[in-house]
Structures are given as C-alpha cells and as structure tokens.
C-alpha cells in the first residue's frame, strides 16, 4: 500500500481504484488554483462565486482539467454548501498523489 502521510488531504478508497480528496475552497479569487494545505485539506482558490453552485461546478471542472479525467470521474460527495468539501476521484491514488506533490512543491523561480 502506498504511503500518503505527507498528503493528509488524500484518502485512497480500498479496492476501488479511486480516492477521496479533502478540499477547502476560497471562492471569488482572482484565479483558480492550488493555494497550499490548510487543516488537512487542499486549499483551492476559485474564480467563481459561491452562489447557485458556481463554485462547486468550477472546482469539478478544474479538477477534471488538472488531472486529465473524464467528467464522470469527478464527483462532489460532501460539502455542497460548505467551504470544506470531499471529492471522489475515479483514478489511482498514486496519480493524484504525484499531481498533489507537484502542485505543493516550493516554487524555485526565486521570484
């Protein structure tokens, strides 16, 4: 079994080839993207407003694009009306872990 201790936001689903991702969203941001980890969740800034499901739709669209998944492979399973959400990703946890580590790596541009 793969070790994800460095990624508290990622939880493999046993025997399913899927995983759960804990996300803390920050709606109405200047751009959509990863903003680090916060209290065991991946903090994601979203351009969309938190009204009429726009932020949820933006989160799902962004994850589909970022992880190169089919739309059906990303589903919000908890937190529809909250900033803290749980998303099920129908792909191998190792793939998501590699993407997360890349997103969370320190920026070496020196800017």
PDB file of N, CA and C in Angstrom:
ATOM      1  N   UNK A   1       0.839  -1.186   0.000  1.00  0.00           N
ATOM      2  CA  UNK A   1       0.000   0.000   0.000  1.00  0.00           C
ATOM      3  C   UNK A   1       0.885   1.251   0.000  1.00  0.00           C
ATOM      4  N   UNK A   2       0.533   2.195  -0.809  1.00  0.00           N
ATOM      5  CA  UNK A   2       1.278   3.444  -0.953  1.00  0.00           C
ATOM      6  C   UNK A   2       1.129   4.296   0.309  1.00  0.00           C
ATOM      7  N   UNK A   3       2.183   5.012   0.682  1.00  0.00           N
ATOM      8  CA  UNK A   3       2.173   5.873   1.854  1.00  0.00           C
ATOM      9  C   UNK A   3       1.841   7.309   1.446  1.00  0.00           C
ATOM     10  N   UNK A   4       0.773   7.853   2.014  1.00  0.00           N
ATOM     11  CA  UNK A   4       0.351   9.215   1.709  1.00  0.00           C
ATOM     12  C   UNK A   4       0.366  10.093   2.955  1.00  0.00           C
ATOM     13  N   UNK A   5       1.257   9.783   3.916  1.00  0.00           N
ATOM     14  CA  UNK A   5       1.314  10.547   5.161  1.00  0.00           C
ATOM     15  C   UNK A   5       1.610  12.028   4.929  1.00  0.00           C
ATOM     16  N   UNK A   6       2.331  12.339   3.862  1.00  0.00           N
ATOM     17  CA  UNK A   6       2.651  13.736   3.576  1.00  0.00           C
ATOM     18  C   UNK A   6       1.486  14.476   2.908  1.00  0.00           C
ATOM     19  N   UNK A   7       0.415  13.747   2.600  1.00  0.00           N
ATOM     20  CA  UNK A   7      -0.755  14.330   1.935  1.00  0.00           C
ATOM     21  C   UNK A   7      -2.017  14.015   2.746  1.00  0.00           C
ATOM     22  N   UNK A   8      -2.255  14.731   3.834  1.00  0.00           N
ATOM     23  CA  UNK A   8      -3.415  14.434   4.671  1.00  0.00           C
ATOM     24  C   UNK A   8      -4.745  14.645   3.954  1.00  0.00           C
ATOM     25  N   UNK A   9      -4.736  15.349   2.850  1.00  0.00           N
ATOM     26  CA  UNK A   9      -5.961  15.624   2.104  1.00  0.00           C
ATOM     27  C   UNK A   9      -6.379  14.462   1.208  1.00  0.00           C
ATOM     28  N   UNK A  10      -5.531  13.448   1.044  1.00  0.00           N
ATOM     29  CA  UNK A  10      -5.785  12.337   0.121  1.00  0.00           C
ATOM     30  C   UNK A  10      -6.063  11.054   0.876  1.00  0.00           C
ATOM     31  N   UNK A  11      -7.181  10.402   0.532  1.00  0.00           N
ATOM     32  CA  UNK A  11      -7.542   9.146   1.167  1.00  0.00           C
ATOM     33  C   UNK A  11      -7.913   8.132   0.090  1.00  0.00           C
ATOM     34  N   UNK A  12      -7.102   7.083  -0.076  1.00  0.00           N
ATOM     35  CA  UNK A  12      -7.440   6.043  -1.049  1.00  0.00           C
ATOM     36  C   UNK A  12      -8.722   5.317  -0.646  1.00  0.00           C
ATOM     37  N   UNK A  13      -9.513   4.904  -1.627  1.00  0.00           N
ATOM     38  CA  UNK A  13     -10.697   4.089  -1.388  1.00  0.00           C
ATOM     39  C   UNK A  13     -10.272   2.644  -1.614  1.00  0.00           C
ATOM     40  N   UNK A  14     -10.288   1.848  -0.579  1.00  0.00           N
ATOM     41  CA  UNK A  14      -9.783   0.481  -0.621  1.00  0.00           C
ATOM     42  C   UNK A  14     -10.489  -0.348  -1.692  1.00  0.00           C
ATOM     43  N   UNK A  15      -9.679  -0.948  -2.565  1.00  0.00           N
ATOM     44  CA  UNK A  15     -10.185  -1.864  -3.570  1.00  0.00           C
ATOM     45  C   UNK A  15     -10.963  -1.236  -4.705  1.00  0.00           C
ATOM     46  N   UNK A  16     -11.003   0.085  -4.791  1.00  0.00           N
ATOM     47  CA  UNK A  16     -11.844   0.729  -5.802  1.00  0.00           C
ATOM     48  C   UNK A  16     -11.065   1.416  -6.907  1.00  0.00           C
ATOM     49  N   UNK A  17      -9.755   1.565  -6.778  1.00  0.00           N
ATOM     50  CA  UNK A  17      -9.002   2.316  -7.772  1.00  0.00           C
ATOM     51  C   UNK A  17      -9.453   3.760  -7.815  1.00  0.00           C
ATOM     52  N   UNK A  18      -9.832   4.279  -6.657  1.00  0.00           N
ATOM     53  CA  UNK A  18     -10.335   5.647  -6.536  1.00  0.00           C
ATOM     54  C   UNK A  18      -9.786   6.252  -5.254  1.00  0.00           C
ATOM     55  N   UNK A  19     -10.054   7.542  -5.065  1.00  0.00           N
ATOM     56  CA  UNK A  19      -9.617   8.206  -3.845  1.00  0.00           C
ATOM     57  C   UNK A  19     -10.555   9.361  -3.515  1.00  0.00           C
ATOM     58  N   UNK A  20     -10.461   9.796  -2.272  1.00  0.00           N
ATOM     59  CA  UNK A  20     -11.215  10.950  -1.800  1.00  0.00           C
ATOM     60  C   UNK A  20     -10.232  12.073  -1.540  1.00  0.00           C
ATOM     61  N   UNK A  21     -10.609  13.269  -1.959  1.00  0.00           N
ATOM     62  CA  UNK A  21      -9.769  14.442  -1.785  1.00  0.00           C
ATOM     63  C   UNK A  21     -10.524  15.453  -0.927  1.00  0.00           C
ATOM     64  N   UNK A  22      -9.923  15.812   0.218  1.00  0.00           N
ATOM     65  CA  UNK A  22     -10.490  16.846   1.084  1.00  0.00           C
ATOM     66  C   UNK A  22     -10.048  18.200   0.534  1.00  0.00           C
ATOM     67  N   UNK A  23     -11.001  19.094   0.313  1.00  0.00           N
ATOM     68  CA  UNK A  23     -10.706  20.391  -0.287  1.00  0.00           C
ATOM     69  C   UNK A  23     -11.318  21.496   0.557  1.00  0.00           C
ATOM     70  N   UNK A  24     -10.572  22.555   0.763  1.00  0.00           N
ATOM     71  CA  UNK A  24     -11.062  23.783   1.401  1.00  0.00           C
ATOM     72  C   UNK A  24     -11.066  24.844   0.297  1.00  0.00           C
ATOM     73  N   UNK A  25     -12.244  25.311  -0.106  1.00  0.00           N
ATOM     74  CA  UNK A  25     -12.310  26.258  -1.217  1.00  0.00           C
ATOM     75  C   UNK A  25     -12.342  27.699  -0.729  1.00  0.00           C
ATOM     76  N   UNK A  26     -11.769  28.566  -1.546  1.00  0.00           N
ATOM     77  CA  UNK A  26     -11.794  30.010  -1.326  1.00  0.00           C
ATOM     78  C   UNK A  26     -12.413  30.608  -2.593  1.00  0.00           C
ATOM     79  N   UNK A  27     -13.735  30.853  -2.567  1.00  0.00           N
ATOM     80  CA  UNK A  27     -14.395  31.370  -3.763  1.00  0.00           C
ATOM     81  C   UNK A  27     -14.086  32.847  -4.009  1.00  0.00           C
ATOM     82  N   UNK A  28     -14.410  33.290  -5.209  1.00  0.00           N
ATOM     83  CA  UNK A  28     -14.263  34.691  -5.613  1.00  0.00           C
ATOM     84  C   UNK A  28     -12.806  35.156  -5.566  1.00  0.00           C
ATOM     85  N   UNK A  29     -11.902  34.270  -5.978  1.00  0.00           N
ATOM     86  CA  UNK A  29     -10.475  34.598  -6.026  1.00  0.00           C
ATOM     87  C   UNK A  29     -10.128  35.164  -7.402  1.00  0.00           C
ATOM     88  N   UNK A  30      -8.957  35.732  -7.525  1.00  0.00           N
ATOM     89  CA  UNK A  30      -8.521  36.294  -8.797  1.00  0.00           C
ATOM     90  C   UNK A  30      -8.306  35.249  -9.873  1.00  0.00           C
ATOM     91  N   UNK A  31      -7.896  34.046  -9.448  1.00  0.00           N
ATOM     92  CA  UNK A  31      -7.698  32.950 -10.398  1.00  0.00           C
ATOM     93  C   UNK A  31      -7.930  31.638  -9.672  1.00  0.00           C
ATOM     94  N   UNK A  32      -8.169  30.581 -10.431  1.00  0.00           N
ATOM     95  CA  UNK A  32      -8.386  29.261  -9.864  1.00  0.00           C
ATOM     96  C   UNK A  32      -7.061  28.514  -9.792  1.00  0.00           C
ATOM     97  N   UNK A  33      -6.781  27.918  -8.629  1.00  0.00           N
ATOM     98  CA  UNK A  33      -5.562  27.142  -8.479  1.00  0.00           C
ATOM     99  C   UNK A  33      -5.307  26.739  -7.043  1.00  0.00           C
ATOM    100  N   UNK A  34      -4.304  25.904  -6.846  1.00  0.00           N
ATOM    101  CA  UNK A  34      -3.920  25.407  -5.521  1.00  0.00           C
ATOM    102  C   UNK A  34      -3.278  26.526  -4.718  1.00  0.00           C
ATOM    103  N   UNK A  35      -3.668  26.616  -3.452  1.00  0.00           N
ATOM    104  CA  UNK A  35      -3.103  27.622  -2.552  1.00  0.00           C
ATOM    105  C   UNK A  35      -2.493  26.970  -1.316  1.00  0.00           C
ATOM    106  N   UNK A  36      -2.090  25.702  -1.425  1.00  0.00           N
ATOM    107  CA  UNK A  36      -1.434  25.026  -0.317  1.00  0.00           C
ATOM    108  C   UNK A  36      -2.354  24.078   0.433  1.00  0.00           C
ATOM    109  N   UNK A  37      -1.920  23.696   1.617  1.00  0.00           N
ATOM    110  CA  UNK A  37      -2.711  22.839   2.505  1.00  0.00           C
ATOM    111  C   UNK A  37      -3.223  23.675   3.665  1.00  0.00           C
ATOM    112  N   UNK A  38      -4.419  23.338   4.148  1.00  0.00           N
ATOM    113  CA  UNK A  38      -4.987  24.038   5.293  1.00  0.00           C
ATOM    114  C   UNK A  38      -5.772  23.042   6.130  1.00  0.00           C
ATOM    115  N   UNK A  39      -5.314  22.812   7.351  1.00  0.00           N
ATOM    116  CA  UNK A  39      -6.021  21.956   8.301  1.00  0.00           C
ATOM    117  C   UNK A  39      -6.390  20.599   7.690  1.00  0.00           C
ATOM    118  N   UNK A  40      -5.438  19.960   7.007  1.00  0.00           N
ATOM    119  CA  UNK A  40      -5.660  18.637   6.453  1.00  0.00           C
ATOM    120  C   UNK A  40      -6.395  18.593   5.134  1.00  0.00           C
ATOM    121  N   UNK A  41      -6.614  19.745   4.527  1.00  0.00           N
ATOM    122  CA  UNK A  41      -7.316  19.802   3.244  1.00  0.00           C
ATOM    123  C   UNK A  41      -6.491  20.579   2.226  1.00  0.00           C
ATOM    124  N   UNK A  42      -6.722  20.277   0.960  1.00  0.00           N
ATOM    125  CA  UNK A  42      -6.089  21.030  -0.110  1.00  0.00           C
ATOM    126  C   UNK A  42      -6.854  22.339  -0.264  1.00  0.00           C
ATOM    127  N   UNK A  43      -6.174  23.456  -0.085  1.00  0.00           N
ATOM    128  CA  UNK A  43      -6.827  24.758  -0.250  1.00  0.00           C
ATOM    129  C   UNK A  43      -6.789  25.122  -1.731  1.00  0.00           C
ATOM    130  N   UNK A  44      -7.964  25.386  -2.287  1.00  0.00           N
ATOM    131  CA  UNK A  44      -8.101  25.730  -3.702  1.00  0.00           C
ATOM    132  C   UNK A  44      -8.828  27.058  -3.817  1.00  0.00           C
ATOM    133  N   UNK A  45      -8.198  27.994  -4.482  1.00  0.00           N
ATOM    134  CA  UNK A  45      -8.840  29.274  -4.783  1.00  0.00           C
ATOM    135  C   UNK A  45      -9.640  29.108  -6.069  1.00  0.00           C
ATOM    136  N   UNK A  46     -10.874  29.625  -6.056  1.00  0.00           N
ATOM    137  CA  UNK A  46     -11.765  29.514  -7.212  1.00  0.00           C
ATOM    138  C   UNK A  46     -12.208  30.888  -7.670  1.00  0.00           C
ATOM    139  N   UNK A  47     -12.164  31.123  -8.953  1.00  0.00           N
ATOM    140  CA  UNK A  47     -12.639  32.397  -9.512  1.00  0.00           C
ATOM    141  C   UNK A  47     -14.137  32.564  -9.314  1.00  0.00           C
ATOM    142  N   UNK A  48     -14.859  31.467  -9.321  1.00  0.00           N
ATOM    143  CA  UNK A  48     -16.322  31.507  -9.254  1.00  0.00           C
ATOM    144  C   UNK A  48     -16.819  31.963  -7.884  1.00  0.00           C
ATOM    145  N   UNK A  49     -17.996  32.555  -7.897  1.00  0.00           N
ATOM    146  CA  UNK A  49     -18.677  32.945  -6.666  1.00  0.00           C
ATOM    147  C   UNK A  49     -19.334  31.723  -6.026  1.00  0.00           C
ATOM    148  N   UNK A  50     -19.553  31.786  -4.742  1.00  0.00           N
ATOM    149  CA  UNK A  50     -20.187  30.686  -4.009  1.00  0.00           C
ATOM    150  C   UNK A  50     -21.703  30.852  -4.006  1.00  0.00           C
ATOM    151  N   UNK A  51     -22.280  31.024  -5.183  1.00  0.00           N
ATOM    152  CA  UNK A  51     -23.736  31.129  -5.290  1.00  0.00           C
ATOM    153  C   UNK A  51     -24.223  30.202  -6.396  1.00  0.00           C
ATOM    154  N   UNK A  52     -25.397  29.623  -6.176  1.00  0.00           N
ATOM    155  CA  UNK A  52     -26.063  28.777  -7.166  1.00  0.00           C
ATOM    156  C   UNK A  52     -25.168  27.659  -7.694  1.00  0.00           C
ATOM    157  N   UNK A  53     -24.290  27.127  -6.855  1.00  0.00           N
ATOM    158  CA  UNK A  53     -23.447  26.005  -7.238  1.00  0.00           C
ATOM    159  C   UNK A  53     -22.297  26.340  -8.166  1.00  0.00           C
ATOM    160  N   UNK A  54     -22.047  27.621  -8.396  1.00  0.00           N
ATOM    161  CA  UNK A  54     -20.987  28.009  -9.336  1.00  0.00           C
ATOM    162  C   UNK A  54     -19.602  27.571  -8.865  1.00  0.00           C
ATOM    163  N   UNK A  55     -19.320  27.735  -7.583  1.00  0.00           N
ATOM    164  CA  UNK A  55     -18.006  27.340  -7.062  1.00  0.00           C
ATOM    165  C   UNK A  55     -17.825  25.819  -7.143  1.00  0.00           C
ATOM    166  N   UNK A  56     -18.865  25.053  -6.848  1.00  0.00           N
ATOM    167  CA  UNK A  56     -18.782  23.593  -6.954  1.00  0.00           C
ATOM    168  C   UNK A  56     -18.508  23.177  -8.394  1.00  0.00           C
ATOM    169  N   UNK A  57     -19.215  23.773  -9.332  1.00  0.00           N
ATOM    170  CA  UNK A  57     -19.016  23.449 -10.742  1.00  0.00           C
ATOM    171  C   UNK A  57     -17.603  23.818 -11.195  1.00  0.00           C
ATOM    172  N   UNK A  58     -17.119  24.976 -10.741  1.00  0.00           N
ATOM    173  CA  UNK A  58     -15.752  25.405 -11.084  1.00  0.00           C
ATOM    174  C   UNK A  58     -14.722  24.446 -10.515  1.00  0.00           C
ATOM    175  N   UNK A  59     -14.916  23.999  -9.274  1.00  0.00           N
ATOM    176  CA  UNK A  59     -13.996  23.042  -8.649  1.00  0.00           C
ATOM    177  C   UNK A  59     -13.955  21.746  -9.456  1.00  0.00           C
ATOM    178  N   UNK A  60     -15.112  21.217  -9.799  1.00  0.00           N
ATOM    179  CA  UNK A  60     -15.161  19.969 -10.558  1.00  0.00           C
ATOM    180  C   UNK A  60     -14.522  20.141 -11.939  1.00  0.00           C
ATOM    181  N   UNK A  61     -14.832  21.232 -12.630  1.00  0.00           N
ATOM    182  CA  UNK A  61     -14.235  21.493 -13.951  1.00  0.00           C
ATOM    183  C   UNK A  61     -12.716  21.582 -13.857  1.00  0.00           C
ATOM    184  N   UNK A  62     -12.250  22.299 -12.840  1.00  0.00           N
ATOM    185  CA  UNK A  62     -10.816  22.487 -12.656  1.00  0.00           C
ATOM    186  C   UNK A  62     -10.113  21.156 -12.390  1.00  0.00           C
ATOM    187  N   UNK A  63     -10.689  20.312 -11.527  1.00  0.00           N
ATOM    188  CA  UNK A  63     -10.083  19.014 -11.238  1.00  0.00           C
ATOM    189  C   UNK A  63     -10.071  18.115 -12.473  1.00  0.00           C
ATOM    190  N   UNK A  64     -11.145  18.127 -13.253  1.00  0.00           N
ATOM    191  CA  UNK A  64     -11.199  17.355 -14.497  1.00  0.00           C
ATOM    192  C   UNK A  64     -10.054  17.760 -15.412  1.00  0.00           C
ATOM    193  N   UNK A  65      -9.865  19.066 -15.577  1.00  0.00           N
ATOM    194  CA  UNK A  65      -8.816  19.568 -16.462  1.00  0.00           C
ATOM    195  C   UNK A  65      -7.420  19.307 -15.881  1.00  0.00           C
ATOM    196  N   UNK A  66      -7.228  19.615 -14.615  1.00  0.00           N
ATOM    197  CA  UNK A  66      -5.909  19.494 -13.995  1.00  0.00           C
ATOM    198  C   UNK A  66      -5.413  18.056 -13.948  1.00  0.00           C
ATOM    199  N   UNK A  67      -6.321  17.118 -13.715  1.00  0.00           N
ATOM    200  CA  UNK A  67      -5.938  15.712 -13.603  1.00  0.00           C
ATOM    201  C   UNK A  67      -6.189  14.926 -14.889  1.00  0.00           C
ATOM    202  N   UNK A  68      -6.675  15.596 -15.922  1.00  0.00           N
ATOM    203  CA  UNK A  68      -6.971  14.972 -17.212  1.00  0.00           C
ATOM    204  C   UNK A  68      -7.890  13.766 -17.031  1.00  0.00           C
ATOM    205  N   UNK A  69      -9.013  14.006 -16.364  1.00  0.00           N
ATOM    206  CA  UNK A  69     -10.001  12.966 -16.113  1.00  0.00           C
ATOM    207  C   UNK A  69     -11.252  13.230 -16.935  1.00  0.00           C
ATOM    208  N   UNK A  70     -12.079  12.212 -17.070  1.00  0.00           N
ATOM    209  CA  UNK A  70     -13.399  12.391 -17.669  1.00  0.00           C
ATOM    210  C   UNK A  70     -14.300  13.057 -16.627  1.00  0.00           C
ATOM    211  N   UNK A  71     -15.264  13.797 -17.069  1.00  0.00           N
ATOM    212  CA  UNK A  71     -16.187  14.498 -16.171  1.00  0.00           C
ATOM    213  C   UNK A  71     -16.846  13.524 -15.188  1.00  0.00           C
ATOM    214  N   UNK A  72     -17.170  12.335 -15.670  1.00  0.00           N
ATOM    215  CA  UNK A  72     -17.843  11.342 -14.818  1.00  0.00           C
ATOM    216  C   UNK A  72     -16.941  10.810 -13.703  1.00  0.00           C
ATOM    217  N   UNK A  73     -15.626  11.062 -13.804  1.00  0.00           N
ATOM    218  CA  UNK A  73     -14.671  10.551 -12.822  1.00  0.00           C
ATOM    219  C   UNK A  73     -14.468  11.483 -11.628  1.00  0.00           C
ATOM    220  N   UNK A  74     -15.147  12.611 -11.616  1.00  0.00           N
ATOM    221  CA  UNK A  74     -15.026  13.584 -10.525  1.00  0.00           C
ATOM    222  C   UNK A  74     -16.420  13.846  -9.973  1.00  0.00           C
ATOM    223  N   UNK A  75     -16.606  13.602  -8.669  1.00  0.00           N
ATOM    224  CA  UNK A  75     -17.922  13.855  -8.076  1.00  0.00           C
ATOM    225  C   UNK A  75     -17.787  14.404  -6.660  1.00  0.00           C
ATOM    226  N   UNK A  76     -18.576  15.399  -6.381  1.00  0.00           N
ATOM    227  CA  UNK A  76     -18.627  16.006  -5.057  1.00  0.00           C
ATOM    228  C   UNK A  76     -19.497  15.111  -4.178  1.00  0.00           C
ATOM    229  N   UNK A  77     -18.922  14.562  -3.099  1.00  0.00           N
ATOM    230  CA  UNK A  77     -19.669  13.632  -2.260  1.00  0.00           C
ATOM    231  C   UNK A  77     -20.060  14.224  -0.909  1.00  0.00           C
ATOM    232  N   UNK A  78     -19.466  15.350  -0.534  1.00  0.00           N
ATOM    233  CA  UNK A  78     -19.832  16.009   0.723  1.00  0.00           C
ATOM    234  C   UNK A  78     -19.420  17.477   0.652  1.00  0.00           C
ATOM    235  N   UNK A  79     -20.202  18.317   1.321  1.00  0.00           N
ATOM    236  CA  UNK A  79     -19.851  19.723   1.425  1.00  0.00           C
ATOM    237  C   UNK A  79     -20.434  20.612   0.344  1.00  0.00           C
ATOM    238  N   UNK A  80     -21.534  20.224  -0.219  1.00  0.00           N
ATOM    239  CA  UNK A  80     -22.147  21.004  -1.296  1.00  0.00           C
ATOM    240  C   UNK A  80     -22.327  22.470  -0.925  1.00  0.00           C
ATOM    241  N   UNK A  81     -22.731  22.732   0.307  1.00  0.00           N
ATOM    242  CA  UNK A  81     -22.992  24.105   0.741  1.00  0.00           C
ATOM    243  C   UNK A  81     -21.919  24.657   1.671  1.00  0.00           C
ATOM    244  N   UNK A  82     -20.811  23.940   1.809  1.00  0.00           N
ATOM    245  CA  UNK A  82     -19.748  24.356   2.731  1.00  0.00           C
ATOM    246  C   UNK A  82     -18.464  24.650   1.966  1.00  0.00           C
ATOM    247  N   UNK A  83     -17.547  25.344   2.636  1.00  0.00           N
ATOM    248  CA  UNK A  83     -16.237  25.570   2.025  1.00  0.00           C
ATOM    249  C   UNK A  83     -15.372  24.329   2.076  1.00  0.00           C
ATOM    250  N   UNK A  84     -15.591  23.477   3.076  1.00  0.00           N
ATOM    251  CA  UNK A  84     -14.867  22.209   3.193  1.00  0.00           C
ATOM    252  C   UNK A  84     -15.653  21.167   2.410  1.00  0.00           C
ATOM    253  N   UNK A  85     -14.999  20.524   1.440  1.00  0.00           N
ATOM    254  CA  UNK A  85     -15.667  19.584   0.555  1.00  0.00           C
ATOM    255  C   UNK A  85     -14.887  18.283   0.478  1.00  0.00           C
ATOM    256  N   UNK A  86     -15.570  17.220   0.106  1.00  0.00           N
ATOM    257  CA  UNK A  86     -14.931  15.936  -0.164  1.00  0.00           C
ATOM    258  C   UNK A  86     -15.292  15.551  -1.595  1.00  0.00           C
ATOM    259  N   UNK A  87     -14.262  15.304  -2.402  1.00  0.00           N
ATOM    260  CA  UNK A  87     -14.446  14.977  -3.812  1.00  0.00           C
ATOM    261  C   UNK A  87     -13.930  13.570  -4.055  1.00  0.00           C
ATOM    262  N   UNK A  88     -14.730  12.760  -4.740  1.00  0.00           N
ATOM    263  CA  UNK A  88     -14.297  11.410  -5.127  1.00  0.00           C
ATOM    264  C   UNK A  88     -13.713  11.487  -6.526  1.00  0.00           C
ATOM    265  N   UNK A  89     -12.509  10.935  -6.674  1.00  0.00           N
ATOM    266  CA  UNK A  89     -11.814  10.906  -7.952  1.00  0.00           C
ATOM    267  C   UNK A  89     -11.644   9.450  -8.373  1.00  0.00           C
ATOM    268  N   UNK A  90     -12.191   9.111  -9.511  1.00  0.00           N
ATOM    269  CA  UNK A  90     -12.106   7.741 -10.018  1.00  0.00           C
ATOM    270  C   UNK A  90     -10.808   7.576 -10.809  1.00  0.00           C
ATOM    271  N   UNK A  91      -9.707   7.544 -10.091  1.00  0.00           N
ATOM    272  CA  UNK A  91      -8.399   7.275 -10.681  1.00  0.00           C
ATOM    273  C   UNK A  91      -7.486   6.785  -9.561  1.00  0.00           C
ATOM    274  N   UNK A  92      -6.354   6.246  -9.948  1.00  0.00           N
ATOM    275  CA  UNK A  92      -5.433   5.683  -8.964  1.00  0.00           C
ATOM    276  C   UNK A  92      -4.927   6.765  -8.011  1.00  0.00           C
ATOM    277  N   UNK A  93      -4.917   6.496  -6.716  1.00  0.00           N
ATOM    278  CA  UNK A  93      -4.430   7.464  -5.737  1.00  0.00           C
ATOM    279  C   UNK A  93      -2.983   7.907  -5.998  1.00  0.00           C
ATOM    280  N   UNK A  94      -2.156   7.014  -6.545  1.00  0.00           N
ATOM    281  CA  UNK A  94      -0.763   7.365  -6.827  1.00  0.00           C
ATOM    282  C   UNK A  94      -0.688   8.500  -7.852  1.00  0.00           C
ATOM    283  N   UNK A  95      -1.594   8.480  -8.810  1.00  0.00           N
ATOM    284  CA  UNK A  95      -1.643   9.539  -9.827  1.00  0.00           C
ATOM    285  C   UNK A  95      -1.997  10.881  -9.197  1.00  0.00           C
ATOM    286  N   UNK A  96      -2.995  10.868  -8.321  1.00  0.00           N
ATOM    287  CA  UNK A  96      -3.408  12.093  -7.637  1.00  0.00           C
ATOM    288  C   UNK A  96      -2.293  12.562  -6.701  1.00  0.00           C
ATOM    289  N   UNK A  97      -1.645  11.629  -6.009  1.00  0.00           N
ATOM    290  CA  UNK A  97      -0.555  11.980  -5.093  1.00  0.00           C
ATOM    291  C   UNK A  97       0.585  12.659  -5.846  1.00  0.00           C
ATOM    292  N   UNK A  98       0.955  12.131  -7.003  1.00  0.00           N
ATOM    293  CA  UNK A  98       2.029  12.742  -7.797  1.00  0.00           C
ATOM    294  C   UNK A  98       1.642  14.158  -8.215  1.00  0.00           C
ATOM    295  N   UNK A  99       0.396  14.349  -8.636  1.00  0.00           N
ATOM    296  CA  UNK A  99      -0.092  15.672  -9.035  1.00  0.00           C
ATOM    297  C   UNK A  99      -0.075  16.628  -7.832  1.00  0.00           C
ATOM    298  N   UNK A 100      -0.548  16.143  -6.682  1.00  0.00           N
ATOM    299  CA  UNK A 100      -0.563  16.982  -5.481  1.00  0.00           C
ATOM    300  C   UNK A 100       0.849  17.407  -5.080  1.00  0.00           C
ATOM    301  N   UNK A 101       1.775  16.468  -5.096  1.00  0.00           N
ATOM    302  CA  UNK A 101       3.152  16.803  -4.721  1.00  0.00           C
ATOM    303  C   UNK A 101       3.748  17.832  -5.672  1.00  0.00           C
ATOM    304  N   UNK A 102       3.399  17.736  -6.951  1.00  0.00           N
ATOM    305  CA  UNK A 102       3.859  18.721  -7.925  1.00  0.00           C
ATOM    306  C   UNK A 102       3.244  20.094  -7.631  1.00  0.00           C
ATOM    307  N   UNK A 103       1.956  20.116  -7.325  1.00  0.00           N
ATOM    308  CA  UNK A 103       1.260  21.366  -7.047  1.00  0.00           C
ATOM    309  C   UNK A 103       1.752  22.031  -5.762  1.00  0.00           C
ATOM    310  N   UNK A 104       2.136  21.216  -4.790  1.00  0.00           N
ATOM    311  CA  UNK A 104       2.518  21.718  -3.470  1.00  0.00           C
ATOM    312  C   UNK A 104       4.032  21.958  -3.342  1.00  0.00           C
ATOM    313  N   UNK A 105       4.788  21.587  -4.367  1.00  0.00           N
ATOM    314  CA  UNK A 105       6.236  21.774  -4.327  1.00  0.00           C
ATOM    315  C   UNK A 105       6.570  23.268  -4.249  1.00  0.00           C
ATOM    316  N   UNK A 106       7.617  23.610  -3.497  1.00  0.00           N
ATOM    317  CA  UNK A 106       8.027  25.012  -3.421  1.00  0.00           C
ATOM    318  C   UNK A 106       8.390  25.538  -4.801  1.00  0.00           C
ATOM    319  N   UNK A 107       8.062  26.770  -5.048  1.00  0.00           N
ATOM    320  CA  UNK A 107       8.381  27.424  -6.319  1.00  0.00           C
ATOM    321  C   UNK A 107       9.843  27.832  -6.300  1.00  0.00           C
ATOM    322  N   UNK A 108      10.626  27.267  -7.211  1.00  0.00           N
ATOM    323  CA  UNK A 108      12.067  27.531  -7.244  1.00  0.00           C
ATOM    324  C   UNK A 108      12.457  28.668  -8.198  1.00  0.00           C
ATOM    325  N   UNK A 109      11.494  29.488  -8.607  1.00  0.00           N
ATOM    326  CA  UNK A 109      11.807  30.550  -9.556  1.00  0.00           C
ATOM    327  C   UNK A 109      12.522  31.698  -8.898  1.00  0.00           C
ATOM    328  N   UNK A 110      12.483  31.759  -7.575  1.00  0.00           N
ATOM    329  CA  UNK A 110      13.195  32.814  -6.849  1.00  0.00           C
ATOM    330  C   UNK A 110      12.542  34.167  -6.956  1.00  0.00           C
ATOM    331  N   UNK A 111      11.293  34.208  -7.473  1.00  0.00           N
ATOM    332  CA  UNK A 111      10.598  35.464  -7.710  1.00  0.00           C
ATOM    333  C   UNK A 111      10.038  36.063  -6.526  1.00  0.00           C
TER     334      UNK A 111
END
